[in-house]
Amino acid sequence: MTAKIMDGKSLAEEILADLQKKISQLPVAPHLAIILAGDDDSSLIYVRNKQKAAEKIGMQTTLFHLPENVSQEEVLNIVDHCNNDEKINGIIVQLPLPKHLNSNLIINSINPQKDVDGFHPYNTGLLQNNEKPYFVAATPLGIMTLIKQVCPDLSGKNVVLIGASLIVGRPLATLLLNQECTVTVTHIHTLNIRELTQKADILVAACGVSKLVKKDWIKPGAILIDVGINRENGKVCGDIDFADIVEKAGAVTPVPGGVGPMTVAMLLHNTFQAYLLQHNL
Ligand code: GUN
């Protein structure tokens, strides 16, 4: 058996083309504010990708690129400005922030109705209660869309996540639980992790360790989602050893071209939704 390759790039392009069409019918372009502190290489690439994709579909972005040593107060002032600017529909604070800044405090200061990353406790709390938040985090939303393509009925599926981050693991665990999956969230302190991953119908790797998942980690026919974007000898690779698992898995997302493009598409989907929400549409 050779695994089906789950083409996130093409699916993201379809979603973006649909958004472009809808945006062209609006009187004003939806507007995303991006707050970036410092010059982390990966963050600069991610932010550039988000801006480029937004531009391509007719969405406006404003980048607040702040120096590494920006004060907490200055960041909070910019969030406050974006909260009160009616022309701005969505706000994201690119993570990770420099260590001296309190990420929780900054995220908690975003208006939940503009929180297109879905990180505000109001939105994560509603998701946790299986109610409808204004926004769900983009990467988990993209992953759910990819999984549904190969596994439309998730009820009763055994899912194992590697990584318990605010950005991926935690919201994704909740989305899957809300879809009646049995979810195991593993992390750096988990013992005998392979014994858990070997039982997974669906395995999601979001830990940032190059090629961690090998064929002896997985169940035959499993659906594998690779969230890793690691750089090894100038090449990008995921958290899953693609070449090692490709003959054993049922389906796998490639890196690049899997989860990454879906994250961008879902962020812009959320920003479009924010525009509709704020215009009572
Ligand atoms: N850093 C890595 N992924 C993300 C994301 O989806 N949103 C934000 N704000 N920061 C990130």
Short mmCIF file of C-alpha atoms and ligand atoms in Angstrom, two decimals:
data_model
loop_
_atom_site.label_atom_id
_atom_site.label_comp_id
_atom_site.label_asym_id
_atom_site.label_seq_id
_atom_site.Cartn_x
_atom_site.Cartn_y
_atom_site.Cartn_z
CA MET A 1 0.00 0.00 0.00
CA THR A 2 1.17 3.51 -0.74
CA ALA A 3 -0.31 6.35 1.29
CA LYS A 4 -2.67 8.85 -0.30
CA ILE A 5 -0.98 12.26 -0.34
CA MET A 6 -3.33 14.87 1.12
CA ASP A 7 -2.81 17.93 -1.07
CA GLY A 8 -3.27 20.93 1.23
CA LYS A 9 -1.85 23.32 -1.34
CA SER A 10 -4.59 22.64 -3.91
CA LEU A 11 -7.36 22.64 -1.31
CA ALA A 12 -6.08 25.96 0.08
CA GLU A 13 -6.02 27.43 -3.43
CA GLU A 14 -9.69 26.44 -3.91
CA ILE A 15 -10.65 28.06 -0.59
CA LEU A 16 -8.72 31.23 -1.46
CA ALA A 17 -10.27 31.45 -4.95
CA ASP A 18 -13.74 31.21 -3.36
CA LEU A 19 -12.83 33.95 -0.85
CA GLN A 20 -11.48 36.15 -3.64
CA LYS A 21 -14.80 35.90 -5.47
CA LYS A 22 -16.77 36.80 -2.33
CA ILE A 23 -14.45 39.69 -1.45
CA SER A 24 -14.75 41.16 -4.95
CA GLN A 25 -18.47 41.64 -4.24
CA LEU A 26 -17.92 43.64 -1.04
CA PRO A 27 -17.86 47.46 -1.01
CA VAL A 28 -14.71 47.51 1.17
CA ALA A 29 -11.91 44.95 1.46
CA PRO A 30 -11.71 43.02 4.77
CA HIS A 31 -8.69 44.20 6.73
CA LEU A 32 -6.29 42.11 8.83
CA ALA A 33 -3.87 43.70 11.32
CA ILE A 34 -0.72 41.70 12.04
CA ILE A 35 1.38 42.52 15.10
CA LEU A 36 4.93 41.17 14.93
CA ALA A 37 7.62 41.87 17.51
CA GLY A 38 11.24 41.16 16.66
CA ASP A 39 12.84 39.46 13.66
CA ASP A 40 12.49 35.72 14.24
CA ASP A 41 13.30 34.12 10.86
CA SER A 42 10.33 31.72 10.81
CA SER A 43 7.86 34.39 11.98
CA LEU A 44 9.04 36.76 9.24
CA ILE A 45 8.39 34.04 6.62
CA TYR A 46 4.96 33.14 8.05
CA VAL A 47 3.87 36.78 8.21
CA ARG A 48 5.08 37.44 4.66
CA ASN A 49 3.11 34.38 3.44
CA LYS A 50 -0.04 35.61 5.17
CA GLN A 51 0.34 39.09 3.66
CA LYS A 52 1.05 37.76 0.16
CA ALA A 53 -1.97 35.46 0.22
CA ALA A 54 -4.21 38.25 1.57
CA GLU A 55 -3.05 40.65 -1.13
CA LYS A 56 -3.69 38.05 -3.84
CA ILE A 57 -7.38 37.69 -2.86
CA GLY A 58 -8.01 41.42 -2.43
CA MET A 59 -7.78 41.56 1.35
CA GLN A 60 -6.00 44.43 3.06
CA THR A 61 -3.31 43.91 5.71
CA THR A 62 -1.45 46.27 8.02
CA LEU A 63 1.77 45.01 9.59
CA PHE A 64 2.80 46.54 12.91
CA HIS A 65 6.43 45.40 12.90
CA LEU A 66 7.84 46.29 16.31
CA PRO A 67 11.41 46.06 17.56
CA GLU A 68 12.49 43.05 19.64
CA ASN A 69 12.73 45.24 22.79
CA VAL A 70 9.23 46.79 22.44
CA SER A 71 7.51 47.29 25.80
CA GLN A 72 4.42 45.45 26.95
CA GLU A 73 2.60 48.78 27.18
CA GLU A 74 3.39 49.66 23.56
CA VAL A 75 2.07 46.32 22.30
CA LEU A 76 -1.10 46.72 24.40
CA ASN A 77 -1.55 50.23 22.97
CA ILE A 78 -1.39 48.87 19.42
CA VAL A 79 -3.90 46.12 20.21
CA ASP A 80 -6.15 48.78 21.73
CA HIS A 81 -5.80 50.94 18.61
CA CYS A 82 -6.75 47.93 16.40
CA ASN A 83 -9.69 47.01 18.66
CA ASN A 84 -11.07 50.55 18.25
CA ASP A 85 -10.34 51.05 14.54
CA GLU A 86 -13.56 50.20 12.70
CA LYS A 87 -11.63 49.68 9.48
CA ILE A 88 -9.71 46.74 11.02
CA ASN A 89 -11.73 43.51 11.08
CA GLY A 90 -9.19 40.98 12.34
CA ILE A 91 -6.13 41.13 14.62
CA ILE A 92 -3.35 38.57 15.05
CA VAL A 93 -0.30 38.72 17.27
CA GLN A 94 2.37 36.54 15.68
CA LEU A 95 3.75 34.03 18.19
CA PRO A 96 6.17 33.41 19.77
CA LEU A 97 6.62 36.88 21.22
CA PRO A 98 9.98 37.95 22.70
CA LYS A 99 10.40 36.43 26.18
CA HIS A 100 9.97 39.69 28.16
CA LEU A 101 6.41 40.09 26.85
CA ASN A 102 3.40 38.41 28.50
CA SER A 103 1.68 36.63 25.59
CA ASN A 104 -1.42 35.69 27.60
CA LEU A 105 -2.03 39.27 28.72
CA ILE A 106 -1.61 40.55 25.15
CA ILE A 107 -3.88 37.91 23.57
CA ASN A 108 -6.47 38.47 26.29
CA SER A 109 -6.58 42.18 25.37
CA ILE A 110 -7.79 41.48 21.78
CA ASN A 111 -11.51 42.02 21.19
CA PRO A 112 -12.85 38.41 20.86
CA GLN A 113 -14.88 39.52 17.83
CA LYS A 114 -11.61 40.48 16.07
CA ASP A 115 -9.59 37.52 17.41
CA VAL A 116 -9.19 35.75 14.03
CA ASP A 117 -6.49 33.45 15.49
CA GLY A 118 -9.12 32.14 17.94
CA PHE A 119 -6.66 32.28 20.86
CA HIS A 120 -8.67 34.53 23.21
CA PRO A 121 -10.07 32.64 26.24
CA TYR A 122 -13.60 33.72 25.26
CA ASN A 123 -13.22 31.82 21.99
CA THR A 124 -11.25 28.84 23.37
CA GLY A 125 -13.74 28.62 26.26
CA LEU A 126 -16.77 28.41 23.99
CA LEU A 127 -14.99 25.76 21.90
CA GLN A 128 -14.26 23.81 25.09
CA ASN A 129 -17.97 23.94 26.00
CA ASN A 130 -18.88 22.63 22.53
CA GLU A 131 -20.57 25.94 21.72
CA LYS A 132 -19.84 28.10 18.69
CA PRO A 133 -16.93 30.53 19.20
CA TYR A 134 -16.52 33.57 16.96
CA PHE A 135 -13.29 32.01 15.64
CA VAL A 136 -11.38 28.73 15.80
CA ALA A 137 -7.58 28.70 15.44
CA ALA A 138 -6.48 28.45 11.81
CA THR A 139 -4.14 25.45 11.93
CA PRO A 140 -6.60 23.14 13.75
CA LEU A 141 -9.38 24.33 11.43
CA GLY A 142 -7.21 23.52 8.40
CA ILE A 143 -6.31 20.11 9.83
CA MET A 144 -10.00 19.27 10.45
CA THR A 145 -10.80 20.20 6.84
CA LEU A 146 -8.00 17.93 5.56
CA ILE A 147 -9.00 15.00 7.81
CA LYS A 148 -12.68 15.29 6.76
CA GLN A 149 -11.64 14.83 3.14
CA VAL A 150 -10.34 11.31 3.82
CA CYS A 151 -12.46 10.44 6.88
CA PRO A 152 -15.87 12.16 6.80
CA ASP A 153 -17.24 10.34 9.89
CA LEU A 154 -14.92 10.84 12.84
CA SER A 155 -17.19 9.33 15.52
CA GLY A 156 -15.30 6.75 17.62
CA LYS A 157 -11.95 7.25 15.91
CA ASN A 158 -8.83 6.88 18.02
CA VAL A 159 -6.75 10.04 17.59
CA VAL A 160 -3.32 10.71 19.06
CA LEU A 161 -1.78 14.18 19.04
CA ILE A 162 1.94 14.80 19.58
CA GLY A 163 2.16 18.30 21.07
CA ALA A 164 -0.14 20.23 23.42
CA SER A 165 0.36 23.82 22.26
CA LEU A 166 -2.11 26.70 22.42
CA ILE A 167 -1.81 27.06 18.64
CA VAL A 168 -2.38 23.44 17.56
CA GLY A 169 -2.65 20.60 20.10
CA ARG A 170 -5.16 21.99 22.58
CA PRO A 171 -7.75 23.47 20.19
CA LEU A 172 -7.41 20.48 17.84
CA ALA A 173 -7.99 18.05 20.73
CA THR A 174 -11.20 19.93 21.56
CA LEU A 175 -12.43 20.01 17.94
CA LEU A 176 -11.84 16.24 17.64
CA LEU A 177 -13.51 15.52 20.99
CA ASN A 178 -16.49 17.60 19.85
CA GLN A 179 -16.65 15.28 16.82
CA GLU A 180 -16.85 12.21 19.12
CA CYS A 181 -13.23 11.06 18.70
CA THR A 182 -11.28 9.43 21.52
CA VAL A 183 -8.37 11.84 21.86
CA THR A 184 -4.98 11.28 23.50
CA VAL A 185 -2.79 14.37 23.81
CA THR A 186 0.89 13.52 24.26
CA HIS A 187 3.74 15.91 25.02
CA ILE A 188 7.38 16.05 26.01
CA HIS A 189 6.76 14.33 29.37
CA THR A 190 4.65 11.48 27.95
CA LEU A 191 6.07 8.03 28.72
CA ASN A 192 6.12 5.21 26.13
CA ILE A 193 4.73 7.47 23.43
CA ARG A 194 5.09 4.84 20.67
CA GLU A 195 2.69 2.49 22.47
CA LEU A 196 0.07 5.23 22.15
CA THR A 197 0.80 6.32 18.57
CA GLN A 198 0.72 2.68 17.35
CA LYS A 199 -3.00 2.56 18.27
CA ALA A 200 -3.95 5.76 16.44
CA ASP A 201 -6.38 5.72 13.49
CA ILE A 202 -5.37 9.36 13.06
CA LEU A 203 -2.00 10.68 14.24
CA VAL A 204 -1.16 14.40 14.31
CA ALA A 205 2.48 15.39 14.82
CA ALA A 206 2.98 18.99 15.98
CA CYS A 207 6.12 18.90 18.08
CA GLY A 208 8.84 20.50 15.94
CA VAL A 209 11.17 17.48 15.97
CA SER A 210 12.45 16.58 12.48
CA LYS A 211 11.29 13.17 11.21
CA LEU A 212 10.37 11.95 14.73
CA VAL A 213 7.57 9.63 13.58
CA LYS A 214 8.89 6.44 11.91
CA LYS A 215 7.00 3.46 10.51
CA ASP A 216 7.22 1.52 13.78
CA TRP A 217 5.28 4.38 15.45
CA ILE A 218 2.15 3.94 13.34
CA LYS A 219 -0.77 1.59 12.75
CA PRO A 220 -1.07 0.24 9.16
CA GLY A 221 -3.43 2.45 7.15
CA ALA A 222 -3.36 5.33 9.65
CA ILE A 223 -4.09 8.92 8.61
CA LEU A 224 -1.02 11.03 9.37
CA ILE A 225 -1.07 14.82 9.72
CA ASP A 226 2.30 16.54 9.78
CA VAL A 227 2.31 20.05 11.26
CA GLY A 228 6.11 20.30 11.53
CA ILE A 229 8.08 22.86 9.54
CA ASN A 230 11.70 22.08 10.36
CA ARG A 231 14.82 23.09 8.47
CA GLU A 232 17.46 20.41 7.97
CA ASN A 233 20.54 21.11 5.81
CA GLY A 234 18.67 23.92 4.05
CA LYS A 235 15.66 21.68 3.29
CA VAL A 236 12.22 21.89 4.90
CA CYS A 237 10.99 18.67 6.50
CA GLY A 238 8.18 17.70 8.84
CA ASP A 239 7.85 15.87 12.17
CA ILE A 240 7.02 12.67 10.26
CA ASP A 241 9.65 10.69 8.34
CA PHE A 242 7.72 10.72 5.07
CA ALA A 243 9.95 8.29 3.14
CA ASP A 244 9.87 5.79 6.02
CA ILE A 245 6.06 5.76 6.52
CA VAL A 246 4.76 6.24 2.96
CA GLU A 247 4.31 2.50 2.26
CA LYS A 248 2.54 1.83 5.58
CA ALA A 249 0.22 4.82 6.19
CA GLY A 250 -3.24 5.19 4.62
CA ALA A 251 -2.91 8.93 4.01
CA VAL A 252 -0.33 11.60 4.84
CA THR A 253 0.06 15.36 4.49
CA PRO A 254 3.29 16.40 2.74
CA VAL A 255 5.71 19.06 4.03
CA PRO A 256 5.69 21.52 2.40
CA GLY A 257 2.27 21.63 0.72
CA GLY A 258 0.08 20.07 3.42
CA VAL A 259 -0.99 21.83 6.62
CA GLY A 260 0.97 25.08 6.03
CA PRO A 261 -1.09 26.45 3.11
CA MET A 262 -4.32 25.42 4.88
CA THR A 263 -3.37 27.53 7.92
CA VAL A 264 -3.05 30.63 5.75
CA ALA A 265 -6.34 29.91 3.93
CA MET A 266 -8.21 29.41 7.22
CA LEU A 267 -6.81 32.62 8.73
CA LEU A 268 -8.12 34.57 5.75
CA HIS A 269 -11.43 32.66 5.95
CA ASN A 270 -11.67 33.80 9.59
CA THR A 271 -10.87 37.40 8.61
CA PHE A 272 -13.62 37.33 6.00
CA GLN A 273 -16.01 35.99 8.66
CA ALA A 274 -14.90 38.82 10.99
CA TYR A 275 -15.85 41.35 8.31
CA LEU A 276 -19.32 39.76 7.99
CA LEU A 277 -19.76 39.70 11.77
CA GLN A 278 -18.84 43.38 12.15
CA HIS A 279 -21.10 44.41 9.29
CA ASN A 280 -24.02 42.30 10.58
CA LEU A 281 -24.01 40.29 7.35
N1 GUN B 1 2.97 31.12 15.19
C1 GUN B 1 2.92 29.90 14.61
N2 GUN B 1 1.66 29.66 14.13
C2 GUN B 1 0.92 30.74 14.42
C3 GUN B 1 -0.45 31.10 14.19
O1 GUN B 1 -1.24 30.34 13.62
N3 GUN B 1 -0.82 32.32 14.65
C4 GUN B 1 0.04 33.15 15.29
N4 GUN B 1 -0.43 34.31 15.72
N5 GUN B 1 1.30 32.86 15.53
C5 GUN B 1 1.74 31.67 15.09
#
